[in-house]
PDB file of C-alpha atoms in Angstrom:
ATOM      1  CA  MET H1467      13.222-118.437 210.346  1.00 41.00           C
ATOM      2  CA  THR H1468      11.352-115.851 212.394  1.00 55.00           C
ATOM      3  CA  MET H1469       8.190-117.019 214.108  1.00 69.00           C
ATOM      4  CA  LYS H1470       5.357-114.512 214.334  1.00 84.00           C
ATOM      5  CA  ILE H1471       2.688-114.861 216.995  1.00 90.00           C
ATOM      6  CA  LYS H1472      -0.694-113.152 216.681  1.00 95.00           C
ATOM      7  CA  LEU H1473      -1.700-111.596 219.993  1.00 97.00           C
ATOM      8  CA  PHE H1474      -4.777-109.888 221.404  1.00 98.00           C
ATOM      9  CA  ALA H1475      -5.886-107.645 224.254  1.00 98.00           C
ATOM     10  CA  SER H1476      -9.213-106.077 225.107  1.00 97.00           C
ATOM     11  CA  GLY H1477     -10.618-103.867 227.807  1.00 95.00           C
ATOM     12  CA  LYS H1478     -13.240-101.204 228.315  1.00 94.00           C
ATOM     13  CA  ARG H1479     -11.379 -98.612 226.179  1.00 93.00           C
ATOM     14  CA  TYR H1480      -9.345-100.778 223.793  1.00 97.00           C
ATOM     15  CA  ASP H1481      -9.638-103.866 221.590  1.00 98.00           C
ATOM     16  CA  VAL H1482      -6.334-104.538 219.884  1.00 98.00           C
ATOM     17  CA  GLN H1483      -4.544-107.157 217.822  1.00 98.00           C
ATOM     18  CA  GLY H1484      -0.841-107.422 217.359  1.00 98.00           C
ATOM     19  CA  ARG H1485       1.940-109.554 216.020  1.00 96.00           C
ATOM     20  CA  TYR H1486       5.213-110.309 217.840  1.00 94.00           C
ATOM     21  CA  ASP H1487       8.271-111.778 216.139  1.00 89.00           C
ATOM     22  CA  GLY H1488      10.810-111.765 218.961  1.00 86.00           C
ATOM     23  CA  THR H1489      12.253-108.369 218.109  1.00 87.00           C
ATOM     24  CA  SER H1490       9.292-106.073 217.501  1.00 93.00           C
ATOM     25  CA  MET H1491       5.612-105.747 218.301  1.00 96.00           C
ATOM     26  CA  ILE H1492       3.237-104.594 215.565  1.00 97.00           C
ATOM     27  CA  VAL H1493      -0.179-103.246 216.570  1.00 98.00           C
ATOM     28  CA  LEU H1494      -2.431-104.078 213.646  1.00 98.00           C
ATOM     29  CA  LYS H1495      -4.605-101.809 211.536  1.00 98.00           C
ATOM     30  CA  GLY H1496      -8.223-101.807 212.736  1.00 98.00           C
ATOM     31  CA  SER H1497      -7.321-102.022 216.422  1.00 98.00           C
ATOM     32  CA  ARG H1498      -9.268 -99.716 218.776  1.00 98.00           C
ATOM     33  CA  VAL H1499      -6.964 -97.836 221.166  1.00 97.00           C
ATOM     34  CA  SER H1500      -7.969 -95.812 224.196  1.00 95.00           C
ATOM     35  CA  GLY H1501      -8.634 -92.111 223.817  1.00 92.00           C
ATOM     36  CA  VAL H1502      -7.681 -91.570 227.458  1.00 87.00           C
ATOM     37  CA  THR H1503      -4.028 -90.872 228.009  1.00 82.00           C
ATOM     38  CA  LEU H1504      -1.758 -90.392 230.983  1.00 77.00           C
ATOM     39  CA  TYR H1505       1.130 -89.608 228.619  1.00 63.00           C
ATOM     40  CA  GLY H1506       2.081 -86.532 226.678  1.00 65.00           C
ATOM     41  CA  SER H1507       3.122 -85.600 223.201  1.00 67.00           C
ATOM     42  CA  GLN H1508       4.811 -88.823 222.002  1.00 83.00           C
ATOM     43  CA  ARG H1509       1.587 -90.826 222.185  1.00 89.00           C
ATOM     44  CA  ASP H1510      -0.408 -87.871 220.877  1.00 87.00           C
ATOM     45  CA  ALA H1511       1.809 -87.734 217.775  1.00 89.00           C
ATOM     46  CA  LEU H1512       1.363 -91.474 217.153  1.00 92.00           C
ATOM     47  CA  ILE H1513      -2.415 -91.093 217.511  1.00 93.00           C
ATOM     48  CA  LYS H1514      -2.483 -88.097 215.149  1.00 93.00           C
ATOM     49  CA  ASN H1515      -0.386 -89.833 212.470  1.00 95.00           C
ATOM     50  CA  ASN H1516      -1.874 -93.348 212.644  1.00 96.00           C
ATOM     51  CA  CYS H1517      -5.464 -93.206 213.921  1.00 97.00           C
ATOM     52  CA  ALA H1518      -8.967 -92.046 213.074  1.00 97.00           C
ATOM     53  CA  LYS H1519     -11.347 -90.757 215.771  1.00 96.00           C
ATOM     54  CA  ASP H1520     -14.012 -93.257 216.909  1.00 93.00           C
ATOM     55  CA  GLY H1521     -16.187 -91.643 219.566  1.00 92.00           C
ATOM     56  CA  ASN H1522     -13.905 -91.128 222.566  1.00 92.00           C
ATOM     57  CA  ASP H1523     -11.336 -93.619 221.285  1.00 94.00           C
ATOM     58  CA  PHE H1524      -9.287 -94.185 218.110  1.00 97.00           C
ATOM     59  CA  ILE H1525      -9.021 -96.800 215.354  1.00 98.00           C
ATOM     60  CA  LEU H1526      -5.626 -97.521 213.803  1.00 98.00           C
ATOM     61  CA  VAL H1527      -5.686 -96.838 210.063  1.00 98.00           C
ATOM     62  CA  LYS H1528      -2.342 -98.598 209.524  1.00 97.00           C
ATOM     63  CA  ASP H1529      -0.050-101.018 211.348  1.00 98.00           C
ATOM     64  CA  VAL H1530       2.247 -99.411 213.929  1.00 97.00           C
ATOM     65  CA  ALA H1531       5.566-100.983 214.959  1.00 97.00           C
ATOM     66  CA  PHE H1532       7.124-100.798 218.423  1.00 96.00           C
ATOM     67  CA  HIS H1533      10.461-102.075 219.716  1.00 94.00           C
ATOM     68  CA  ALA H1534       8.881-103.730 222.764  1.00 94.00           C
ATOM     69  CA  PRO H1535       5.555-105.294 223.794  1.00 96.00           C
ATOM     70  CA  THR H1536       5.295-102.934 226.771  1.00 95.00           C
ATOM     71  CA  THR H1537       5.664 -99.820 224.624  1.00 94.00           C
ATOM     72  CA  ALA H1538       2.926-101.129 222.329  1.00 96.00           C
ATOM     73  CA  ALA H1539       0.675-101.942 225.307  1.00 96.00           C
ATOM     74  CA  ASN H1540       1.189 -98.459 226.782  1.00 94.00           C
ATOM     75  CA  PHE H1541       0.235 -96.931 223.434  1.00 95.00           C
ATOM     76  CA  CYS H1542      -2.950 -99.033 223.254  1.00 96.00           C
ATOM     77  CA  THR H1543      -4.143 -98.301 226.790  1.00 94.00           C
ATOM     78  CA  GLY H1544      -2.866 -94.757 227.287  1.00 92.00           C
ATOM     79  CA  ARG H1545      -1.347 -95.797 230.601  1.00 91.00           C
ATOM     80  CA  SER H1546       1.543 -97.822 231.963  1.00 91.00           C
ATOM     81  CA  VAL H1547       1.095-101.607 231.752  1.00 94.00           C
ATOM     82  CA  ASN H1548       3.381-104.630 231.501  1.00 96.00           C
ATOM     83  CA  GLY H1549       3.287-105.696 227.858  1.00 97.00           C
ATOM     84  CA  TRP H1550       4.556-109.215 228.615  1.00 95.00           C
ATOM     85  CA  ASP H1551       1.355-109.798 230.640  1.00 97.00           C
ATOM     86  CA  PHE H1552      -0.952-107.556 228.548  1.00 98.00           C
ATOM     87  CA  TRP H1553      -0.631-109.364 225.203  1.00 98.00           C
ATOM     88  CA  LYS H1554      -2.215-112.855 225.006  1.00 97.00           C
ATOM     89  CA  ASP H1555      -2.505-115.498 222.309  1.00 96.00           C
ATOM     90  CA  SER H1556      -5.800-117.060 221.178  1.00 95.00           C
ATOM     91  CA  SER H1557      -5.573-119.530 224.104  1.00 95.00           C
ATOM     92  CA  LYS H1558      -5.333-116.611 226.593  1.00 96.00           C
ATOM     93  CA  ARG H1559      -1.674-117.359 227.406  1.00 95.00           C
ATOM     94  CA  PRO H1560       0.323-114.177 228.101  1.00 96.00           C
ATOM     95  CA  LEU H1561       3.302-113.363 225.916  1.00 95.00           C
ATOM     96  CA  LYS H1562       5.545-113.864 228.960  1.00 92.00           C
ATOM     97  CA  ALA H1563       4.473-117.525 229.184  1.00 91.00           C
ATOM     98  CA  LEU H1564       5.023-118.053 225.459  1.00 88.00           C
ATOM     99  CA  VAL H1565       8.554-116.736 225.797  1.00 83.00           C
ATOM    100  CA  GLU H1566       9.231-118.823 228.924  1.00 77.00           C
ATOM    101  CA  HIS H1567       8.045-121.967 227.128  1.00 67.00           C
ATOM    102  CA  LYS H1568      10.243-121.136 224.111  1.00 65.00           C
ATOM    103  CA  VAL H1569       7.279-120.701 221.757  1.00 57.00           C
ATOM    104  CA  ILE H1570       9.141-117.548 220.777  1.00 60.00           C
ATOM    105  CA  HIS H1571      12.450-116.125 221.967  1.00 57.00           C
ATOM    106  CA  ARG H1572      12.633-112.912 223.967  1.00 58.00           C
ATOM    107  CA  PRO H1573      15.519-110.684 222.924  1.00 58.00           C
ATOM    108  CA  ARG H1574      18.344-110.492 225.437  1.00 58.00           C
ATOM    109  CA  LYS H1575      19.547-107.155 226.738  1.00 57.00           C
ATOM    110  CA  LYS H1576      23.104-106.285 225.882  1.00 53.00           C
ATOM    111  CA  LYS H1577      25.360-106.466 228.914  1.00 51.00           C
ATOM    112  CA  GLU H1578      26.618-103.041 229.867  1.00 48.00           C
ATOM    113  CA  LEU H1579      30.361-102.878 230.294  1.00 46.00           C
ATOM    114  CA  SER H1580      31.767-101.264 233.411  1.00 46.00           C
ATOM    115  CA  ASP H1581      34.921 -99.158 233.428  1.00 47.00           C
ATOM    116  CA  ASN H1582      36.999-102.016 234.832  1.00 47.00           C
ATOM    117  CA  GLU H1583      36.098-104.643 232.224  1.00 42.00           C
TER     118      GLU H1583
END
């Protein structure tokens, strides 16, 4: 059984909701993402294909999936942030703490093999 946790984040330029299931982070339709960006074309393409203009910012018109909480957080803010600290549950606990307390499992990175293994 996969547990899904509803998460939130808000700031001056964004007000977002998401869902994390241990393997992917979904930023939910209706979330307001920042119109300011420090990134280039990848984020711009996601904005163009998934958002409607709302003043200087954007509103998601459909859910958008990401492979990692940090990638989703960077999309929402338009800058580099740590997604494990950015996303919080309704009790204001960061995703990192939820993972550490085994509320949900963080995926493990595959061990890279060296030439002599």
